[in-house]
Tab-separated table of C-alpha atoms in Angstrom:
chain	number	residue	atom	x	y	z
A	1	MET	CA	0.251	-9.575	-3.405
A	2	GLY	CA	3.304	-11.580	-2.371
A	3	TRP	CA	5.945	-9.176	-3.698
A	4	ILE	CA	4.207	-6.221	-2.018
A	5	LEU	CA	4.057	-7.959	1.359
A	6	PHE	CA	7.682	-9.054	1.078
A	7	GLY	CA	8.760	-5.534	0.231
A	8	LEU	CA	6.773	-4.053	3.113
A	9	LEU	CA	8.447	-6.483	5.518
A	10	ILE	CA	11.771	-5.069	4.338
A	11	LEU	CA	10.468	-1.568	4.929
A	12	GLY	CA	9.244	-2.490	8.396
A	13	GLY	CA	12.728	-3.704	9.310
A	14	THR	CA	14.255	-0.322	8.504
A	15	LEU	CA	14.556	1.855	11.588
A	16	ILE	CA	14.750	5.595	11.266
A	17	GLY	CA	16.876	7.108	14.006
A	18	GLY	CA	15.461	9.837	16.215
A	19	VAL	CA	18.722	11.791	15.901
A	20	PHE	CA	19.936	13.473	12.696
A	21	LEU	CA	23.081	15.321	11.706
A	22	VAL	CA	22.106	18.894	10.824
A	23	ARG	CA	24.072	21.924	9.717
A	24	ASN	CA	23.575	25.504	10.802
A	25	ASN	CA	23.995	28.546	8.579
A	26	LYS	CA	27.727	28.696	9.286
A	27	GLY	CA	28.323	25.273	7.792
A	28	LYS	CA	29.088	23.534	11.087
A	29	SER	CA	27.667	20.135	11.953
A	30	SER	CA	26.146	18.919	15.188
A	31	TRP	CA	24.017	16.078	16.484
A	32	GLU	CA	20.543	17.088	17.571
A	33	PRO	CA	18.136	14.821	19.486
A	34	ALA	CA	14.423	14.732	18.789
A	35	ALA	CA	12.835	17.982	19.961
A	36	PRO	CA	11.688	17.919	23.621
A	37	LYS	CA	8.298	19.100	24.775
A	38	ASN	CA	7.688	22.807	25.346
A	39	THR	CA	10.251	23.808	22.726
A	40	ARG	CA	10.593	27.394	21.617
A	41	SER	CA	8.244	26.903	18.677
A	42	GLN	CA	5.585	25.494	20.996
A	43	VAL	CA	5.945	28.487	23.308
A	44	LEU	CA	5.692	30.914	20.391
A	45	LEU	CA	2.659	29.071	19.091
A	46	LYS	CA	0.703	30.089	22.186
A	47	ASP	CA	0.713	33.551	20.666
A	48	SER	CA	0.586	32.679	16.974
A	49	ALA	CA	0.744	36.351	16.035
A	50	GLU	CA	4.361	36.328	17.207
A	51	LEU	CA	5.431	33.164	15.412
A	52	ILE	CA	5.510	34.332	11.774
A	53	PRO	CA	7.296	37.648	12.514
A	54	GLU	CA	9.838	35.730	14.560
A	55	LEU	CA	10.410	33.289	11.699
A	56	GLU	CA	10.804	36.160	9.233
A	57	LYS	CA	13.397	37.748	11.502
A	58	HIS	CA	15.420	34.525	11.637
A	59	ILE	CA	15.330	34.134	7.853
A	60	ARG	CA	16.609	37.686	7.380
A	61	GLU	CA	19.461	36.884	9.748
A	62	GLY	CA	20.244	33.640	7.925
A	63	ASN	CA	19.525	31.631	11.074
A	64	TYR	CA	17.389	28.585	10.319
A	65	GLU	CA	17.383	26.781	13.668
A	66	LEU	CA	13.893	27.951	14.616
A	67	ILE	CA	12.641	27.316	11.069
A	68	ASP	CA	13.878	23.726	11.270
A	69	GLU	CA	12.296	23.276	14.677
A	70	VAL	CA	8.936	24.579	13.491
A	71	VAL	CA	8.978	22.282	10.447
A	72	ASP	CA	9.926	19.275	12.576
A	73	GLU	CA	7.043	19.944	14.967
A	74	ALA	CA	4.498	21.209	12.432
A	75	GLU	CA	2.385	18.067	12.619
A	76	THR	CA	1.878	18.570	16.373
A	77	PHE	CA	0.281	21.987	15.801
A	78	PRO	CA	-3.479	22.543	15.363
A	79	PRO	CA	-4.550	21.958	11.722
A	80	ASP	CA	-5.233	25.632	10.996
A	81	LYS	CA	-1.775	26.595	12.272
A	82	GLN	CA	-0.176	23.844	10.182
A	83	VAL	CA	-1.613	25.379	7.007
A	84	ILE	CA	-0.314	28.848	7.915
A	85	ILE	CA	3.148	27.556	8.774
A	86	ARG	CA	3.494	25.406	5.654
A	87	GLN	CA	2.393	28.267	3.434
A	88	PHE	CA	4.887	30.604	5.089
A	89	ILE	CA	7.763	28.119	4.692
A	90	ILE	CA	6.960	27.756	0.986
A	91	GLU	CA	6.449	31.454	0.244
A	92	SER	CA	9.455	32.588	2.272
A	93	GLY	CA	11.806	30.444	0.203
A	94	ALA	CA	12.962	28.461	3.238
A	95	VAL	CA	11.832	25.297	1.470
A	96	GLU	CA	14.638	25.757	-1.073
A	97	ARG	CA	17.113	24.851	1.661
A	98	TYR	CA	15.571	21.427	2.023
A	99	LYS	CA	15.415	20.885	-1.729
A	100	ALA	CA	19.151	21.543	-1.892
A	101	GLY	CA	19.674	19.208	1.047
A	102	LEU	CA	18.502	16.261	-1.049
A	103	SER	CA	21.806	16.527	-2.959
A	104	ASP	CA	24.054	16.780	0.105
A	105	VAL	CA	27.022	14.402	0.301
A	106	ASP	CA	25.926	13.344	3.787
A	107	TYR	CA	23.073	10.844	3.680
A	108	LYS	CA	21.781	12.078	7.037
A	109	ILE	CA	21.273	15.544	5.580
A	110	ARG	CA	19.503	14.015	2.565
A	111	ALA	CA	17.265	11.966	4.837
A	112	LEU	CA	16.385	14.903	7.071
A	113	SER	CA	15.702	17.121	4.060
A	114	ALA	CA	13.324	14.537	2.594
A	115	ASP	CA	11.574	14.209	5.939
A	116	ARG	CA	11.078	17.969	6.217
A	117	LEU	CA	9.844	18.286	2.643
A	118	GLY	CA	7.241	15.664	3.469
A	119	LYS	CA	6.104	17.715	6.443
A	120	ILE	CA	5.899	20.906	4.372
A	121	ARG	CA	3.904	19.086	1.642
A	122	ALA	CA	4.870	21.396	-1.218
A	123	ARG	CA	3.817	19.688	-4.438
A	124	ASP	CA	6.643	21.184	-6.467
A	125	THR	CA	9.014	18.963	-4.458
A	126	SER	CA	7.428	15.709	-5.680
A	127	ALA	CA	9.818	15.123	-8.584
A	128	LEU	CA	12.829	15.656	-6.314
A	129	LEU	CA	11.454	13.260	-3.711
A	130	PHE	CA	10.760	10.734	-6.452
A	131	GLN	CA	14.422	10.854	-7.459
A	132	ALA	CA	15.381	10.507	-3.796
A	133	MET	CA	13.496	7.200	-3.750
A	134	ALA	CA	16.406	5.897	-5.865
A	135	ASP	CA	19.060	7.244	-3.475
A	136	LYS	CA	22.010	4.951	-2.783
A	137	ASN	CA	21.139	5.014	0.923
A	138	GLU	CA	18.233	2.877	2.153
A	139	GLU	CA	17.186	5.293	4.897
A	140	VAL	CA	16.910	8.154	2.409
A	141	ARG	CA	14.868	5.991	0.025
A	142	LEU	CA	12.420	5.019	2.736
A	143	ILE	CA	11.975	8.561	4.063
A	144	ALA	CA	11.532	9.947	0.538
A	145	ALA	CA	8.730	7.448	-0.135
A	146	THR	CA	7.039	8.353	3.141
A	147	ALA	CA	7.378	12.042	2.282
A	148	LEU	CA	5.800	11.489	-1.141
A	149	LYS	CA	2.783	9.904	0.519
A	150	SER	CA	2.472	12.955	2.765
A	151	VAL	CA	2.757	15.368	-0.164
A	152	GLY	CA	0.067	13.387	-1.998
A	153	ASP	CA	0.745	14.633	-5.506
A	154	PRO	CA	-0.861	12.228	-8.024
A	155	SER	CA	0.648	14.125	-10.958
A	156	ILE	CA	3.742	11.940	-10.559
A	157	ALA	CA	1.762	8.690	-10.822
A	158	GLY	CA	3.053	8.220	-14.366
A	159	MET	CA	6.652	8.590	-13.189
A	160	LEU	CA	6.047	6.040	-10.442
A	161	VAL	CA	4.492	3.531	-12.825
A	162	ALA	CA	7.454	3.947	-15.178
A	163	ALA	CA	9.759	3.285	-12.216
A	164	LEU	CA	8.263	-0.203	-11.933
A	165	LYS	CA	10.247	-1.007	-15.099
A	166	GLU	CA	13.478	-0.396	-13.179
A	167	PRO	CA	13.184	-2.518	-10.019
A	168	ASN	CA	16.931	-2.277	-9.411
A	169	ARG	CA	16.632	1.501	-8.924
A	170	TRP	CA	13.171	1.795	-7.403
A	171	LEU	CA	11.941	-0.974	-5.117
A	172	PRO	CA	8.564	-2.053	-6.586
A	173	ALA	CA	6.980	-2.548	-3.162
A	174	ARG	CA	7.874	1.008	-2.180
A	175	VAL	CA	6.641	2.449	-5.472
A	176	ALA	CA	3.426	0.476	-5.018
A	177	GLU	CA	2.968	1.870	-1.527
A	178	VAL	CA	3.069	5.449	-2.848
A	179	LEU	CA	0.733	4.696	-5.760
A	180	ILE	CA	-1.729	2.989	-3.428
A	181	SER	CA	-1.670	6.041	-1.156
A	182	PHE	CA	-2.885	8.149	-4.123
A	183	GLY	CA	-5.904	5.863	-4.434
A	184	GLN	CA	-8.241	6.513	-7.337
A	185	ASP	CA	-5.963	9.248	-8.685
A	186	SER	CA	-3.424	6.566	-9.663
A	187	LEU	CA	-5.866	4.685	-11.877
A	188	PRO	CA	-5.332	6.459	-15.232
A	189	ALA	CA	-1.568	5.855	-15.184
A	190	LEU	CA	-1.986	2.268	-13.967
A	191	GLN	CA	-4.618	1.338	-16.525
A	192	GLU	CA	-2.531	2.843	-19.308
A	193	ALA	CA	0.376	0.630	-18.197
A	194	LEU	CA	-1.784	-2.469	-18.670
A	195	LYS	CA	-1.361	-1.898	-22.419
A	196	GLU	CA	2.391	-2.510	-22.111
A	197	LYS	CA	3.841	-5.791	-23.376
A	198	ASP	CA	6.135	-6.336	-20.388
A	199	PRO	CA	4.425	-9.053	-18.279
A	200	VAL	CA	6.426	-8.144	-15.160
A	201	LEU	CA	5.241	-4.539	-15.303
A	202	ARG	CA	1.650	-5.591	-15.945
A	203	GLY	CA	1.843	-8.008	-13.040
A	204	TYR	CA	2.922	-5.233	-10.680
A	205	VAL	CA	0.201	-2.933	-11.990
A	206	ILE	CA	-2.515	-5.551	-11.554
A	207	GLU	CA	-1.529	-6.165	-7.937
A	208	ILE	CA	-1.548	-2.441	-7.214
A	209	LEU	CA	-5.001	-2.105	-8.772
A	210	GLY	CA	-6.201	-4.894	-6.507
A	211	GLU	CA	-4.765	-3.154	-3.456
A	212	ILE	CA	-6.412	0.156	-4.387
A	213	GLY	CA	-9.671	-1.758	-4.766
A	214	ASP	CA	-11.507	0.696	-6.993
A	215	GLU	CA	-14.417	-0.871	-8.867
A	216	SER	CA	-13.693	1.126	-12.018
A	217	ALA	CA	-10.662	-1.112	-12.611
A	218	THR	CA	-12.688	-4.329	-12.853
A	219	GLY	CA	-13.162	-4.149	-16.628
A	220	SER	CA	-9.420	-4.023	-17.296
A	221	LEU	CA	-8.775	-6.792	-14.781
A	222	GLN	CA	-11.487	-9.036	-16.207
A	223	GLU	CA	-9.887	-8.639	-19.618
A	224	ALA	CA	-6.524	-9.653	-18.124
A	225	LEU	CA	-8.027	-12.999	-17.082
A	226	GLY	CA	-7.635	-14.058	-20.711
A	227	ASP	CA	-3.949	-13.167	-20.925
A	228	GLU	CA	-1.596	-15.794	-22.360
A	229	ASP	CA	0.721	-15.390	-19.347
A	230	SER	CA	-0.479	-17.546	-16.442
A	231	ASN	CA	1.023	-15.179	-13.863
A	232	ILE	CA	-1.068	-12.338	-15.285
A	233	ARG	CA	-4.211	-14.484	-15.118
A	234	LEU	CA	-3.406	-15.437	-11.526
A	235	ARG	CA	-2.794	-11.858	-10.377
A	236	ALA	CA	-5.872	-10.565	-12.163
A	237	ALA	CA	-7.979	-13.215	-10.438
A	238	ALA	CA	-6.525	-12.224	-7.061
A	239	ALA	CA	-7.139	-8.526	-7.726
A	240	LEU	CA	-10.760	-9.145	-8.688
A	241	GLY	CA	-11.245	-11.108	-5.491
A	242	SER	CA	-9.914	-8.160	-3.506
A	243	ILE	CA	-12.240	-5.702	-5.247
A	244	GLY	CA	-15.201	-8.037	-4.770
A	245	GLN	CA	-17.514	-7.033	-7.623
A	246	ASN	CA	-20.305	-9.557	-8.220
A	247	ASP	CA	-20.079	-9.159	-11.989
A	248	SER	CA	-16.582	-10.663	-11.843
A	249	VAL	CA	-17.981	-14.064	-10.837
A	250	ILE	CA	-18.920	-15.128	-14.363
A	251	HIS	CA	-15.410	-14.268	-15.570
A	252	LEU	CA	-13.698	-16.085	-12.701
A	253	LEU	CA	-15.792	-19.200	-13.290
A	254	LYS	CA	-14.168	-19.536	-16.715
A	255	LEU	CA	-10.803	-20.008	-14.998
A	256	LEU	CA	-11.998	-23.202	-13.318
A	257	GLU	CA	-10.953	-24.917	-16.553
A	258	ASP	CA	-7.556	-23.200	-16.704
A	259	PRO	CA	-4.670	-25.597	-17.471
A	260	GLU	CA	-2.551	-24.088	-14.677
A	261	VAL	CA	-3.255	-25.359	-11.163
A	262	LYS	CA	-2.161	-22.098	-9.527
A	263	VAL	CA	-4.648	-20.145	-11.646
A	264	ARG	CA	-7.519	-22.489	-10.807
A	265	VAL	CA	-6.667	-22.255	-7.115
A	266	GLN	CA	-6.624	-18.454	-7.153
A	267	ALA	CA	-9.876	-18.260	-9.116
A	268	ILE	CA	-11.528	-20.486	-6.516
A	269	ARG	CA	-10.187	-18.378	-3.644
A	270	SER	CA	-11.538	-15.225	-5.263
A	271	LEU	CA	-14.895	-16.876	-5.883
A	272	GLY	CA	-14.936	-17.764	-2.203
A	273	ARG	CA	-14.602	-14.079	-1.380
A	274	ILE	CA	-17.205	-12.879	-3.899
A	275	GLY	CA	-19.513	-15.678	-4.946
A	276	GLY	CA	-22.587	-16.571	-2.950
A	277	ALA	CA	-24.840	-19.593	-2.924
A	278	GLU	CA	-25.341	-19.562	-6.702
A	279	THR	CA	-21.618	-20.264	-7.206
A	280	ALA	CA	-21.476	-23.226	-4.838
A	281	GLY	CA	-22.815	-25.655	-7.435
A	282	ARG	CA	-19.899	-24.950	-9.759
A	283	LEU	CA	-17.402	-25.646	-6.996
A	284	ALA	CA	-19.014	-29.010	-6.338
A	285	GLY	CA	-17.115	-30.121	-9.432
A	286	THR	CA	-13.746	-28.694	-8.429
A	287	VAL	CA	-13.932	-30.578	-5.133
A	288	ASN	CA	-13.221	-33.617	-7.319
A	289	ASP	CA	-10.254	-32.047	-9.124
A	290	VAL	CA	-7.243	-34.299	-9.675
A	291	ASP	CA	-5.017	-31.771	-7.893
A	292	ALA	CA	-5.165	-31.665	-4.087
A	293	ALA	CA	-4.537	-27.900	-3.952
A	294	VAL	CA	-7.624	-27.281	-6.099
A	295	ARG	CA	-9.749	-29.627	-3.985
A	296	TYR	CA	-8.763	-27.985	-0.710
A	297	ALA	CA	-9.179	-24.460	-2.095
A	298	SER	CA	-12.693	-25.479	-3.161
A	299	LEU	CA	-13.533	-26.696	0.331
A	300	GLU	CA	-12.343	-23.441	1.892
A	301	ALA	CA	-14.381	-21.406	-0.593
A	302	LEU	CA	-17.529	-23.468	-0.006
A	303	ARG	CA	-17.519	-22.677	3.703
A	304	ASN	CA	-18.249	-19.048	2.741
A	305	MET	CA	-21.170	-19.873	0.447
A	306	GLY	CA	-24.017	-20.326	2.891
A	307	PRO	CA	-26.203	-23.425	3.324
A	308	GLU	CA	-25.583	-24.586	-0.248
A	309	GLY	CA	-21.856	-24.593	0.348
A	310	MET	CA	-22.215	-26.433	3.647
A	311	ASN	CA	-24.424	-29.063	2.002
A	312	ILE	CA	-21.676	-29.825	-0.510
A	313	LEU	CA	-19.149	-30.018	2.321
A	314	ARG	CA	-21.371	-32.490	4.202
A	315	ALA	CA	-21.792	-34.631	1.100
A	316	THR	CA	-18.025	-34.671	0.603
A	317	ALA	CA	-17.417	-35.512	4.259
A	318	ALA	CA	-19.914	-38.379	4.081
A	319	ALA	CA	-18.105	-39.939	1.121
A	320	GLY	CA	-15.524	-41.805	3.153
A	321	SER	CA	-13.393	-42.727	0.155
A	322	HIS	CA	-13.289	-39.180	-1.194
A	323	PRO	CA	-9.734	-37.754	-1.017
A	324	ALA	CA	-11.081	-34.491	0.448
A	325	ALA	CA	-13.458	-36.118	2.960
A	326	GLY	CA	-11.129	-35.646	5.922
A	327	ARG	CA	-10.629	-31.942	5.333
A	328	ALA	CA	-14.364	-31.474	4.700
A	329	ARG	CA	-15.113	-32.996	8.125
A	330	GLU	CA	-12.554	-30.673	9.745
A	331	ILE	CA	-14.162	-27.600	8.175
A	332	ILE	CA	-17.644	-28.676	9.275
A	333	LYS	CA	-16.341	-29.124	12.814
A	334	GLU	CA	-14.607	-25.731	12.742
A	335	GLU	CA	-17.768	-24.037	11.506
A	336	GLY	CA	-19.782	-25.775	14.214
A	337	ASN	CA	-17.407	-24.578	16.917
A	338	GLN	CA	-17.570	-21.022	15.611
A	339	GLY	CA	-21.361	-21.184	15.612
A	340	SER	CA	-21.379	-22.388	19.216
A	341	ALA	CA	-19.065	-19.576	20.249
A	342	LYS	CA	-21.385	-17.006	18.655
A	343	VAL	CA	-24.397	-18.477	20.471
A	344	ASN	CA	-22.552	-18.337	23.807
A	345	ILE	CA	-21.702	-14.677	23.248
A	346	ILE	CA	-25.362	-13.880	22.512
A	347	TYR	CA	-26.554	-15.636	25.682
A	348	LYS	CA	-23.913	-13.896	27.801
A	349	GLN	CA	-25.122	-10.533	26.545
């Protein structure tokens, strides 16, 4: 999940300005601030019977100012009006203007066009927005990805998965964000990609499957636990922990003998999220692992495994010479404090 979080931090640092450079039908350019309240489109909306004829009139005259305003504010309209407006924009051909805008030399025009296509949500724009995700300008790339999530067209899931092979063109974290937004509809393309030999691609795909969290992916992920690449085993273990299926426990337990410390640690963390009391006994052994990271991961997992887990923690804490005794005592104290806080809340109620 690390690469996704890192990428999303980058996305969060990108600010989209509230002012865009737009062009009118005469080819001139001007700066326009975000639309104020009670704009013309809002006034026309009060009598929705007037809005569509007015828009048609402006299109005939080649004047798109009101069209742009309506598209920009569409998401503030009542849902039923949004559907009518989007359908009109698509059927009238006004959407073609924004498609063309994605190729404009000015990045601000490209960004605004992508934003408006996202608000219109026409599925036949998905491929164009996908290409815009590889734009040379960061703002355009970000807005195009956001627009694709709004359009919600899972038919391009295969294109997005293929883009993971070219991280220099398409930022994997951004591609992942769009695929995750498609949810279950992304699964066929993602599971097909697990058959690829490229371990980097498979690693990305496994993390995305974990983020989507659909139980139908558990079989493929359990199989990936036996991969020869330790990074694949690690990511598959993390993904299974996120999905949380009980039938993954038996597969994760096998990783407790993995030669790689990082894999054992992740398997234990996932068991801590899924496994109940019946798993605690197996972690009693990993508390004695030669590696400190494995021991401490085991202690953290045991705290989530009910009375059986706490009993193992107490036994470890009581063994003064045990290398994990100190941390075991800290966890017991923390759990005790949390229990006291819960009791106080109950009495106050």
